[in-house]
Amino acid sequence: MPKSRIRKKADFTPPPAKQAQAIRLTNRAWVAPVMLAMFLIGLVWIVVFYVTDGSLPVDSLDNWNIVVGFGFIAAGFGVSTQWK
């Protein structure tokens, strides 16, 4: 039986070196203070609601004051996604 030809493989040529590019981060100094403010406003809103037995911060909202407090906290988490 005849022997098959051996193919010569091409030598490995590495890809060209890439130049390092500087990562440009925008200045988002406002994110941390706004995030912490939202967290604190939400926490204080809920604590005031419980300490005053539901008469403050907004009496007409009744138990929806808890939702408002958690809404501020959720907004704080939403702002935190902008932090780099």
PDB file of C-alpha atoms in Angstrom:
ATOM      1  CA  MET A   1       0.000   0.000   0.000  1.00  0.00           C
ATOM      2  CA  PRO A   2       1.450   3.412  -0.903  1.00  0.00           C
ATOM      3  CA  LYS A   3       2.350   5.789   1.880  1.00  0.00           C
ATOM      4  CA  SER A   4       0.464   9.120   1.898  1.00  0.00           C
ATOM      5  CA  ARG A   5       2.342  12.350   1.589  1.00  0.00           C
ATOM      6  CA  ILE A   6       3.094  14.282   4.759  1.00  0.00           C
ATOM      7  CA  ARG A   7       1.873  17.845   4.576  1.00  0.00           C
ATOM      8  CA  LYS A   8       4.203  20.499   5.813  1.00  0.00           C
ATOM      9  CA  LYS A   9       2.434  22.841   8.183  1.00  0.00           C
ATOM     10  CA  ALA A  10       3.108  26.558   8.021  1.00  0.00           C
ATOM     11  CA  ASP A  11       5.101  27.998  10.904  1.00  0.00           C
ATOM     12  CA  PHE A  12       3.120  29.806  13.581  1.00  0.00           C
ATOM     13  CA  THR A  13       3.083  33.553  13.172  1.00  0.00           C
ATOM     14  CA  PRO A  14       1.893  35.413  16.256  1.00  0.00           C
ATOM     15  CA  PRO A  15      -0.705  38.151  15.813  1.00  0.00           C
ATOM     16  CA  PRO A  16       0.609  41.709  15.731  1.00  0.00           C
ATOM     17  CA  ALA A  17       1.028  43.354  19.125  1.00  0.00           C
ATOM     18  CA  LYS A  18      -1.759  45.710  20.087  1.00  0.00           C
ATOM     19  CA  GLN A  19      -1.091  49.115  21.517  1.00  0.00           C
ATOM     20  CA  ALA A  20      -2.487  49.762  24.979  1.00  0.00           C
ATOM     21  CA  GLN A  21      -5.396  52.174  24.959  1.00  0.00           C
ATOM     22  CA  ALA A  22      -6.211  54.366  27.900  1.00  0.00           C
ATOM     23  CA  ILE A  23      -9.635  53.724  29.408  1.00  0.00           C
ATOM     24  CA  ARG A  24     -11.489  56.985  29.610  1.00  0.00           C
ATOM     25  CA  LEU A  25     -13.645  57.221  32.703  1.00  0.00           C
ATOM     26  CA  THR A  26     -15.950  60.170  33.007  1.00  0.00           C
ATOM     27  CA  ASN A  27     -16.002  62.119  36.204  1.00  0.00           C
ATOM     28  CA  ARG A  28     -19.020  60.938  38.152  1.00  0.00           C
ATOM     29  CA  ALA A  29     -18.339  62.503  41.501  1.00  0.00           C
ATOM     30  CA  TRP A  30     -22.064  63.125  42.002  1.00  0.00           C
ATOM     31  CA  VAL A  31     -22.972  59.433  42.145  1.00  0.00           C
ATOM     32  CA  ALA A  32     -21.720  58.523  45.622  1.00  0.00           C
ATOM     33  CA  PRO A  33     -23.319  61.487  47.456  1.00  0.00           C
ATOM     34  CA  VAL A  34     -26.661  61.053  45.657  1.00  0.00           C
ATOM     35  CA  MET A  35     -26.651  57.292  46.286  1.00  0.00           C
ATOM     36  CA  LEU A  36     -25.940  57.709  49.996  1.00  0.00           C
ATOM     37  CA  ALA A  37     -28.510  60.499  50.268  1.00  0.00           C
ATOM     38  CA  MET A  38     -31.201  58.293  48.711  1.00  0.00           C
ATOM     39  CA  PHE A  39     -30.338  55.430  51.081  1.00  0.00           C
ATOM     40  CA  LEU A  40     -30.453  57.717  54.114  1.00  0.00           C
ATOM     41  CA  ILE A  41     -33.672  59.474  53.078  1.00  0.00           C
ATOM     42  CA  GLY A  42     -35.388  56.115  52.606  1.00  0.00           C
ATOM     43  CA  LEU A  43     -34.115  54.785  55.911  1.00  0.00           C
ATOM     44  CA  VAL A  44     -35.082  57.942  57.820  1.00  0.00           C
ATOM     45  CA  TRP A  45     -38.510  57.957  56.128  1.00  0.00           C
ATOM     46  CA  ILE A  46     -39.249  54.408  57.318  1.00  0.00           C
ATOM     47  CA  VAL A  47     -37.827  54.970  60.821  1.00  0.00           C
ATOM     48  CA  VAL A  48     -39.844  58.178  61.290  1.00  0.00           C
ATOM     49  CA  PHE A  49     -42.965  56.358  60.137  1.00  0.00           C
ATOM     50  CA  TYR A  50     -42.500  53.619  62.724  1.00  0.00           C
ATOM     51  CA  VAL A  51     -41.398  55.882  65.580  1.00  0.00           C
ATOM     52  CA  THR A  52     -44.391  58.213  65.188  1.00  0.00           C
ATOM     53  CA  ASP A  53     -46.864  55.315  64.900  1.00  0.00           C
ATOM     54  CA  GLY A  54     -47.775  56.266  61.338  1.00  0.00           C
ATOM     55  CA  SER A  55     -48.602  59.949  61.860  1.00  0.00           C
ATOM     56  CA  LEU A  56     -45.483  61.240  60.086  1.00  0.00           C
ATOM     57  CA  PRO A  57     -43.907  61.838  57.452  1.00  0.00           C
ATOM     58  CA  VAL A  58     -47.162  61.993  55.413  1.00  0.00           C
ATOM     59  CA  ASP A  59     -50.250  61.102  57.416  1.00  0.00           C
ATOM     60  CA  SER A  60     -52.547  60.630  54.431  1.00  0.00           C
ATOM     61  CA  LEU A  61     -50.357  57.896  52.910  1.00  0.00           C
ATOM     62  CA  ASP A  62     -50.814  55.529  55.868  1.00  0.00           C
ATOM     63  CA  ASN A  63     -48.825  52.337  55.220  1.00  0.00           C
ATOM     64  CA  TRP A  64     -47.776  53.541  51.772  1.00  0.00           C
ATOM     65  CA  ASN A  65     -45.090  55.522  53.606  1.00  0.00           C
ATOM     66  CA  ILE A  66     -43.150  52.259  53.787  1.00  0.00           C
ATOM     67  CA  VAL A  67     -43.355  51.926  50.005  1.00  0.00           C
ATOM     68  CA  VAL A  68     -42.116  55.507  49.617  1.00  0.00           C
ATOM     69  CA  GLY A  69     -39.162  54.771  51.928  1.00  0.00           C
ATOM     70  CA  PHE A  70     -38.261  51.619  50.027  1.00  0.00           C
ATOM     71  CA  GLY A  71     -38.704  53.573  46.792  1.00  0.00           C
ATOM     72  CA  PHE A  72     -35.963  55.971  47.896  1.00  0.00           C
ATOM     73  CA  ILE A  73     -33.744  53.007  48.788  1.00  0.00           C
ATOM     74  CA  ALA A  74     -34.423  51.385  45.402  1.00  0.00           C
ATOM     75  CA  ALA A  75     -33.609  54.674  43.686  1.00  0.00           C
ATOM     76  CA  GLY A  76     -30.308  54.674  45.594  1.00  0.00           C
ATOM     77  CA  PHE A  77     -29.539  51.237  44.181  1.00  0.00           C
ATOM     78  CA  GLY A  78     -30.480  52.499  40.733  1.00  0.00           C
ATOM     79  CA  VAL A  79     -28.071  55.421  41.054  1.00  0.00           C
ATOM     80  CA  SER A  80     -25.341  53.057  42.306  1.00  0.00           C
ATOM     81  CA  THR A  81     -25.240  51.369  38.895  1.00  0.00           C
ATOM     82  CA  GLN A  82     -23.715  54.564  37.487  1.00  0.00           C
ATOM     83  CA  TRP A  83     -20.723  54.383  39.835  1.00  0.00           C
ATOM     84  CA  LYS A  84     -17.411  53.549  38.138  1.00  0.00           C
TER      85      LYS A  84
END
